[in-house]
Amino acid sequence: MAASNYIPVGRTSLVKRGTVDVQVQTEYATRPSPRVTTTLSFQGQVLHKVERALEKPVDTFEEQRSIEQEMRQQHDEILGIIQSESYVSAMKLEPRTPEAERRMTAYERLTAVPDVQRVFRVDNDGLLMENQASEEFQRAFSVIFKNLAELMDLFARLPGSNGLREQGVYEIDRSHLYFASIGTECFFIVVDPSDLSIDYERLVKAAVAPD
C-alpha cells in the first residue's frame, strides 16, 4: 500500500488565558521532507513553530500509530508550556478587537473556533487546495470525497459572478463535520466536540460571516 495511505491524524487545541486565545496545531507532512510540526498562532499570525524531522515517510499502519502517539506527546508538552502565565506575558499577547477579527481571513477565523481540529480549503471547482490536505481528506472522508461534486452544488454558482458561489453553512454530521462557502472558496470543518451543548454550527456561521 502506498505511503500516502498512512497519514497520522493531527491535533488542534485552543488555549485560553483570560481574554487571550492561542491556537496550537500539530501536523504530519511528507513534503518537502517527512516531519512533524507544531504551530502556535495568535489572531491568525504564526508565533512559533516546533519541527521534528522524520527519517522517512510513514508507510505502515504500525508506524502511523507510533507517530500519532509521538505527536500527542509533543502537542501536550507544548500545551503545558503555553498554558503558563509567564508565556502569555512574555509574548505580550493582547486580545483581538472586533475590527481585527474582521480583518482575519475566513480560514483563520474557522481554525480559531473552539474544538475545531482541521479545516480543509476547497476551491469553487471542488479541488482541495493543498496536496497533503487532499491525501488526508480522501483517507478520512472517502465517501464524501467521492460525492464532492454533489456537495459543492449545495451552494450554487451565482449567475454572472465569474464563478462565485452562494454563501452558507451545511451541517454534514452534527457537532462533527461542516461544509461552508464564503462565495470565493469553500471549507470542510472537522470538530472534535468537548461539550455537545455547544452550538458549533452557530460558531462556524459566525466565523464564515462575522458581523
PDB file of C-alpha atoms in Angstrom:
ATOM      1  CA  MET A   1       0.000   0.000   0.000  1.00  0.00           C
ATOM      2  CA  ALA A   2       1.303   3.485  -0.844  1.00  0.00           C
ATOM      3  CA  ALA A   3       2.837   5.580   1.939  1.00  0.00           C
ATOM      4  CA  SER A   4       0.266   8.305   1.240  1.00  0.00           C
ATOM      5  CA  ASN A   5      -2.383   5.969   2.681  1.00  0.00           C
ATOM      6  CA  TYR A   6      -0.742   6.162   6.111  1.00  0.00           C
ATOM      7  CA  ILE A   7      -1.257   9.719   7.304  1.00  0.00           C
ATOM      8  CA  PRO A   8      -1.107  10.268  11.082  1.00  0.00           C
ATOM      9  CA  VAL A   9      -4.042  12.287  12.381  1.00  0.00           C
ATOM     10  CA  GLY A  10      -3.130  15.792  13.523  1.00  0.00           C
ATOM     11  CA  ARG A  11      -4.216  17.597  16.678  1.00  0.00           C
ATOM     12  CA  THR A  12      -5.526  21.114  17.269  1.00  0.00           C
ATOM     13  CA  SER A  13      -6.143  22.884  20.575  1.00  0.00           C
ATOM     14  CA  LEU A  14      -7.171  26.352  21.647  1.00  0.00           C
ATOM     15  CA  VAL A  15      -5.510  27.579  24.829  1.00  0.00           C
ATOM     16  CA  LYS A  16      -7.455  30.292  26.636  1.00  0.00           C
ATOM     17  CA  ARG A  17      -5.653  32.557  29.085  1.00  0.00           C
ATOM     18  CA  GLY A  18      -8.152  35.166  30.185  1.00  0.00           C
ATOM     19  CA  THR A  19      -9.139  37.015  27.013  1.00  0.00           C
ATOM     20  CA  VAL A  20      -6.200  35.619  25.017  1.00  0.00           C
ATOM     21  CA  ASP A  21      -6.599  32.582  22.723  1.00  0.00           C
ATOM     22  CA  VAL A  22      -3.536  30.757  21.374  1.00  0.00           C
ATOM     23  CA  GLN A  23      -4.098  28.048  18.772  1.00  0.00           C
ATOM     24  CA  VAL A  24      -1.812  25.004  18.768  1.00  0.00           C
ATOM     25  CA  GLN A  25      -1.804  22.683  15.763  1.00  0.00           C
ATOM     26  CA  THR A  26       0.374  19.585  15.339  1.00  0.00           C
ATOM     27  CA  GLU A  27       0.532  18.015  11.878  1.00  0.00           C
ATOM     28  CA  TYR A  28       2.420  15.397   9.908  1.00  0.00           C
ATOM     29  CA  ALA A  29       3.707  16.223   6.428  1.00  0.00           C
ATOM     30  CA  THR A  30       5.840  14.471   3.821  1.00  0.00           C
ATOM     31  CA  ARG A  31       6.827  17.477   1.723  1.00  0.00           C
ATOM     32  CA  PRO A  32       9.406  18.861   1.273  1.00  0.00           C
ATOM     33  CA  SER A  33      10.638  16.237   3.777  1.00  0.00           C
ATOM     34  CA  PRO A  34       8.906  13.968   6.326  1.00  0.00           C
ATOM     35  CA  ARG A  35       8.306  15.867   9.561  1.00  0.00           C
ATOM     36  CA  VAL A  36       6.000  16.611  12.470  1.00  0.00           C
ATOM     37  CA  THR A  37       5.329  20.293  13.079  1.00  0.00           C
ATOM     38  CA  THR A  38       3.557  22.052  15.927  1.00  0.00           C
ATOM     39  CA  THR A  39       2.483  25.577  15.046  1.00  0.00           C
ATOM     40  CA  LEU A  40       1.477  28.211  17.579  1.00  0.00           C
ATOM     41  CA  SER A  41      -0.676  31.046  16.264  1.00  0.00           C
ATOM     42  CA  PHE A  42      -2.457  34.040  17.725  1.00  0.00           C
ATOM     43  CA  GLN A  43      -5.082  36.059  15.885  1.00  0.00           C
ATOM     44  CA  GLY A  44      -4.159  34.263  12.656  1.00  0.00           C
ATOM     45  CA  GLN A  45      -0.436  35.041  12.917  1.00  0.00           C
ATOM     46  CA  VAL A  46       2.205  32.343  13.461  1.00  0.00           C
ATOM     47  CA  LEU A  47       4.063  32.891  16.738  1.00  0.00           C
ATOM     48  CA  HIS A  48       6.354  29.886  16.742  1.00  0.00           C
ATOM     49  CA  LYS A  49       6.945  26.512  15.110  1.00  0.00           C
ATOM     50  CA  VAL A  50       8.412  23.373  16.615  1.00  0.00           C
ATOM     51  CA  GLU A  51       9.502  20.984  13.877  1.00  0.00           C
ATOM     52  CA  ARG A  52      10.869  17.451  14.215  1.00  0.00           C
ATOM     53  CA  ALA A  53      12.317  15.732  11.176  1.00  0.00           C
ATOM     54  CA  LEU A  54      11.487  12.091  10.470  1.00  0.00           C
ATOM     55  CA  GLU A  55      13.892   9.626   8.856  1.00  0.00           C
ATOM     56  CA  LYS A  56      11.348   8.566   6.243  1.00  0.00           C
ATOM     57  CA  PRO A  57       7.645   8.849   5.389  1.00  0.00           C
ATOM     58  CA  VAL A  58       5.208   6.729   7.364  1.00  0.00           C
ATOM     59  CA  ASP A  59       4.473   3.636   5.285  1.00  0.00           C
ATOM     60  CA  THR A  60       2.908   1.112   7.668  1.00  0.00           C
ATOM     61  CA  PHE A  61      -0.083   1.118   9.993  1.00  0.00           C
ATOM     62  CA  GLU A  62       2.198   0.416  12.966  1.00  0.00           C
ATOM     63  CA  GLU A  63       4.381   3.424  12.127  1.00  0.00           C
ATOM     64  CA  GLN A  64       1.284   5.584  11.758  1.00  0.00           C
ATOM     65  CA  ARG A  65       0.085   4.673  15.268  1.00  0.00           C
ATOM     66  CA  SER A  66       3.566   5.218  16.703  1.00  0.00           C
ATOM     67  CA  ILE A  67       3.906   8.669  15.119  1.00  0.00           C
ATOM     68  CA  GLU A  68       0.403   9.616  16.295  1.00  0.00           C
ATOM     69  CA  GLN A  69       1.443   8.805  19.860  1.00  0.00           C
ATOM     70  CA  GLU A  70       4.600  10.907  19.488  1.00  0.00           C
ATOM     71  CA  MET A  71       2.518  13.736  18.016  1.00  0.00           C
ATOM     72  CA  ARG A  72       0.187  13.651  21.024  1.00  0.00           C
ATOM     73  CA  GLN A  73       3.167  13.814  23.376  1.00  0.00           C
ATOM     74  CA  GLN A  74       4.764  16.734  21.503  1.00  0.00           C
ATOM     75  CA  HIS A  75       1.418  18.534  21.328  1.00  0.00           C
ATOM     76  CA  ASP A  76       0.710  18.059  25.049  1.00  0.00           C
ATOM     77  CA  GLU A  77       4.209  19.176  26.076  1.00  0.00           C
ATOM     78  CA  ILE A  78       3.833  22.422  24.146  1.00  0.00           C
ATOM     79  CA  LEU A  79       0.338  22.940  25.567  1.00  0.00           C
ATOM     80  CA  GLY A  80       1.861  22.721  29.036  1.00  0.00           C
ATOM     81  CA  ILE A  81       4.379  25.433  28.186  1.00  0.00           C
ATOM     82  CA  ILE A  82       1.977  27.947  26.730  1.00  0.00           C
ATOM     83  CA  GLN A  83      -0.648  27.428  29.428  1.00  0.00           C
ATOM     84  CA  SER A  84       1.705  29.150  31.857  1.00  0.00           C
ATOM     85  CA  GLU A  85       1.016  32.791  32.641  1.00  0.00           C
ATOM     86  CA  SER A  86       4.667  33.625  32.006  1.00  0.00           C
ATOM     87  CA  TYR A  87       4.392  32.586  28.349  1.00  0.00           C
ATOM     88  CA  VAL A  88       1.452  34.893  27.676  1.00  0.00           C
ATOM     89  CA  SER A  89       3.152  37.767  29.498  1.00  0.00           C
ATOM     90  CA  ALA A  90       6.479  37.233  27.738  1.00  0.00           C
ATOM     91  CA  MET A  91       4.837  37.253  24.312  1.00  0.00           C
ATOM     92  CA  LYS A  92       2.897  40.428  25.215  1.00  0.00           C
ATOM     93  CA  LEU A  93      -0.259  38.979  23.716  1.00  0.00           C
ATOM     94  CA  GLU A  94      -3.346  41.154  23.603  1.00  0.00           C
ATOM     95  CA  PRO A  95      -6.878  40.035  22.676  1.00  0.00           C
ATOM     96  CA  ARG A  96      -8.045  40.987  19.214  1.00  0.00           C
ATOM     97  CA  THR A  97     -10.601  43.715  18.748  1.00  0.00           C
ATOM     98  CA  PRO A  98     -13.770  43.127  16.677  1.00  0.00           C
ATOM     99  CA  GLU A  99     -12.141  45.155  13.893  1.00  0.00           C
ATOM    100  CA  ALA A 100      -9.031  42.948  13.949  1.00  0.00           C
ATOM    101  CA  GLU A 101     -11.157  39.807  13.884  1.00  0.00           C
ATOM    102  CA  ARG A 102     -12.966  41.016  10.786  1.00  0.00           C
ATOM    103  CA  ARG A 103      -9.575  41.525   9.100  1.00  0.00           C
ATOM    104  CA  MET A 104      -8.704  37.864   9.645  1.00  0.00           C
ATOM    105  CA  THR A 105      -9.370  35.502   6.768  1.00  0.00           C
ATOM    106  CA  ALA A 106     -12.296  33.086   6.973  1.00  0.00           C
ATOM    107  CA  TYR A 107      -9.788  30.221   7.239  1.00  0.00           C
ATOM    108  CA  GLU A 108      -8.085  31.873  10.226  1.00  0.00           C
ATOM    109  CA  ARG A 109     -11.405  32.517  11.952  1.00  0.00           C
ATOM    110  CA  LEU A 110     -12.533  28.921  11.383  1.00  0.00           C
ATOM    111  CA  THR A 111      -9.317  27.429  12.773  1.00  0.00           C
ATOM    112  CA  ALA A 112      -9.821  29.559  15.898  1.00  0.00           C
ATOM    113  CA  VAL A 113     -13.288  28.128  16.604  1.00  0.00           C
ATOM    114  CA  PRO A 114     -13.179  26.043  19.822  1.00  0.00           C
ATOM    115  CA  ASP A 115     -12.682  22.288  19.257  1.00  0.00           C
ATOM    116  CA  VAL A 116     -12.076  22.640  15.509  1.00  0.00           C
ATOM    117  CA  GLN A 117      -9.441  20.031  14.668  1.00  0.00           C
ATOM    118  CA  ARG A 118      -8.935  20.613  10.961  1.00  0.00           C
ATOM    119  CA  VAL A 119     -10.106  22.947   8.212  1.00  0.00           C
ATOM    120  CA  PHE A 120      -9.798  21.804   4.591  1.00  0.00           C
ATOM    121  CA  ARG A 121      -9.906  24.508   1.908  1.00  0.00           C
ATOM    122  CA  VAL A 122     -11.663  23.713  -1.366  1.00  0.00           C
ATOM    123  CA  ASP A 123     -11.772  25.924  -4.441  1.00  0.00           C
ATOM    124  CA  ASN A 124     -15.068  26.580  -6.211  1.00  0.00           C
ATOM    125  CA  ASP A 125     -14.340  23.792  -8.688  1.00  0.00           C
ATOM    126  CA  GLY A 126     -14.171  21.237  -5.875  1.00  0.00           C
ATOM    127  CA  LEU A 127     -10.390  20.826  -5.707  1.00  0.00           C
ATOM    128  CA  LEU A 128      -8.683  20.691  -2.332  1.00  0.00           C
ATOM    129  CA  MET A 129      -6.153  23.485  -2.217  1.00  0.00           C
ATOM    130  CA  GLU A 130      -3.217  21.610  -0.626  1.00  0.00           C
ATOM    131  CA  ASN A 131      -1.782  18.289  -1.814  1.00  0.00           C
ATOM    132  CA  GLN A 132      -1.193  16.957   1.697  1.00  0.00           C
ATOM    133  CA  ALA A 133      -4.660  18.051   2.790  1.00  0.00           C
ATOM    134  CA  SER A 134      -6.139  16.284  -0.227  1.00  0.00           C
ATOM    135  CA  GLU A 135      -4.497  12.995   0.776  1.00  0.00           C
ATOM    136  CA  GLU A 136      -5.629  13.343   4.388  1.00  0.00           C
ATOM    137  CA  PHE A 137      -9.179  14.270   3.401  1.00  0.00           C
ATOM    138  CA  GLN A 138      -9.525  11.392   0.954  1.00  0.00           C
ATOM    139  CA  ARG A 139      -8.357   8.946   3.598  1.00  0.00           C
ATOM    140  CA  ALA A 140     -10.584  10.268   6.389  1.00  0.00           C
ATOM    141  CA  PHE A 141     -13.696  11.095   4.331  1.00  0.00           C
ATOM    142  CA  SER A 142     -13.598   8.824   1.318  1.00  0.00           C
ATOM    143  CA  VAL A 143     -17.394   8.705   0.936  1.00  0.00           C
ATOM    144  CA  ILE A 144     -17.666  12.482   0.988  1.00  0.00           C
ATOM    145  CA  PHE A 145     -14.752  12.839  -1.412  1.00  0.00           C
ATOM    146  CA  LYS A 146     -16.493  10.583  -3.935  1.00  0.00           C
ATOM    147  CA  ASN A 147     -19.607  12.790  -3.734  1.00  0.00           C
ATOM    148  CA  LEU A 148     -17.782  16.114  -3.560  1.00  0.00           C
ATOM    149  CA  ALA A 149     -19.346  17.467  -6.748  1.00  0.00           C
ATOM    150  CA  GLU A 150     -22.817  16.875  -5.316  1.00  0.00           C
ATOM    151  CA  LEU A 151     -21.897  18.626  -2.076  1.00  0.00           C
ATOM    152  CA  MET A 152     -20.479  21.593  -3.978  1.00  0.00           C
ATOM    153  CA  ASP A 153     -23.869  22.050  -5.633  1.00  0.00           C
ATOM    154  CA  LEU A 154     -25.399  22.815  -2.237  1.00  0.00           C
ATOM    155  CA  PHE A 155     -24.038  26.305  -2.862  1.00  0.00           C
ATOM    156  CA  ALA A 156     -24.957  27.132  -6.455  1.00  0.00           C
ATOM    157  CA  ARG A 157     -22.817  29.286  -8.686  1.00  0.00           C
ATOM    158  CA  LEU A 158     -24.134  32.825  -8.945  1.00  0.00           C
ATOM    159  CA  PRO A 159     -25.084  33.864 -12.486  1.00  0.00           C
ATOM    160  CA  GLY A 160     -22.741  36.417 -13.994  1.00  0.00           C
ATOM    161  CA  SER A 161     -20.390  36.301 -10.977  1.00  0.00           C
ATOM    162  CA  ASN A 162     -17.348  34.771 -12.662  1.00  0.00           C
ATOM    163  CA  GLY A 163     -17.572  31.543 -10.643  1.00  0.00           C
ATOM    164  CA  LEU A 164     -18.693  32.773  -7.229  1.00  0.00           C
ATOM    165  CA  ARG A 165     -20.986  30.521  -5.212  1.00  0.00           C
ATOM    166  CA  GLU A 166     -23.769  31.169  -2.748  1.00  0.00           C
ATOM    167  CA  GLN A 167     -22.610  31.643   0.842  1.00  0.00           C
ATOM    168  CA  GLY A 168     -23.715  29.410   3.696  1.00  0.00           C
ATOM    169  CA  VAL A 169     -23.011  26.584   6.135  1.00  0.00           C
ATOM    170  CA  TYR A 170     -24.235  22.976   5.859  1.00  0.00           C
ATOM    171  CA  GLU A 171     -24.084  20.538   8.779  1.00  0.00           C
ATOM    172  CA  ILE A 172     -22.913  17.168   7.431  1.00  0.00           C
ATOM    173  CA  ASP A 173     -22.507  15.422  10.798  1.00  0.00           C
ATOM    174  CA  ARG A 174     -23.920  17.229  13.824  1.00  0.00           C
ATOM    175  CA  SER A 175     -21.181  18.752  16.012  1.00  0.00           C
ATOM    176  CA  HIS A 176     -18.518  16.905  13.997  1.00  0.00           C
ATOM    177  CA  LEU A 177     -18.353  17.970  10.350  1.00  0.00           C
ATOM    178  CA  TYR A 178     -19.494  21.095   8.495  1.00  0.00           C
ATOM    179  CA  PHE A 179     -19.286  22.357   4.927  1.00  0.00           C
ATOM    180  CA  ALA A 180     -19.174  26.112   4.351  1.00  0.00           C
ATOM    181  CA  SER A 181     -18.951  28.540   1.452  1.00  0.00           C
ATOM    182  CA  ILE A 182     -17.830  32.175   1.563  1.00  0.00           C
ATOM    183  CA  GLY A 183     -18.521  32.683  -2.133  1.00  0.00           C
ATOM    184  CA  THR A 184     -14.900  32.682  -3.318  1.00  0.00           C
ATOM    185  CA  GLU A 185     -13.981  29.306  -1.783  1.00  0.00           C
ATOM    186  CA  CYS A 186     -15.342  26.540   0.439  1.00  0.00           C
ATOM    187  CA  PHE A 187     -14.266  24.710   3.588  1.00  0.00           C
ATOM    188  CA  PHE A 188     -14.753  21.403   5.345  1.00  0.00           C
ATOM    189  CA  ILE A 189     -14.574  21.968   9.105  1.00  0.00           C
ATOM    190  CA  VAL A 190     -13.790  18.979  11.343  1.00  0.00           C
ATOM    191  CA  VAL A 191     -14.806  19.320  15.007  1.00  0.00           C
ATOM    192  CA  ASP A 192     -13.872  17.153  17.979  1.00  0.00           C
ATOM    193  CA  PRO A 193     -16.583  18.341  20.390  1.00  0.00           C
ATOM    194  CA  SER A 194     -15.644  18.775  24.034  1.00  0.00           C
ATOM    195  CA  ASP A 195     -19.187  19.769  25.023  1.00  0.00           C
ATOM    196  CA  LEU A 196     -22.231  18.714  22.987  1.00  0.00           C
ATOM    197  CA  SER A 197     -24.216  21.610  24.430  1.00  0.00           C
ATOM    198  CA  ILE A 198     -22.062  23.993  22.366  1.00  0.00           C
ATOM    199  CA  ASP A 199     -23.753  25.196  19.182  1.00  0.00           C
ATOM    200  CA  TYR A 200     -20.854  24.581  16.791  1.00  0.00           C
ATOM    201  CA  GLU A 201     -22.958  25.380  13.748  1.00  0.00           C
ATOM    202  CA  ARG A 202     -23.580  28.874  15.125  1.00  0.00           C
ATOM    203  CA  LEU A 203     -19.859  29.350  15.797  1.00  0.00           C
ATOM    204  CA  VAL A 204     -18.956  28.191  12.286  1.00  0.00           C
ATOM    205  CA  LYS A 205     -21.527  30.556  10.766  1.00  0.00           C
ATOM    206  CA  ALA A 206     -20.128  33.443  12.819  1.00  0.00           C
ATOM    207  CA  ALA A 207     -16.592  32.634  11.613  1.00  0.00           C
ATOM    208  CA  VAL A 208     -17.698  32.424   7.968  1.00  0.00           C
ATOM    209  CA  ALA A 209     -19.624  35.698   8.044  1.00  0.00           C
ATOM    210  CA  PRO A 210     -18.683  37.861  11.071  1.00  0.00           C
ATOM    211  CA  ASP A 211     -20.803  40.943  11.785  1.00  0.00           C
TER     212      ASP A 211
END
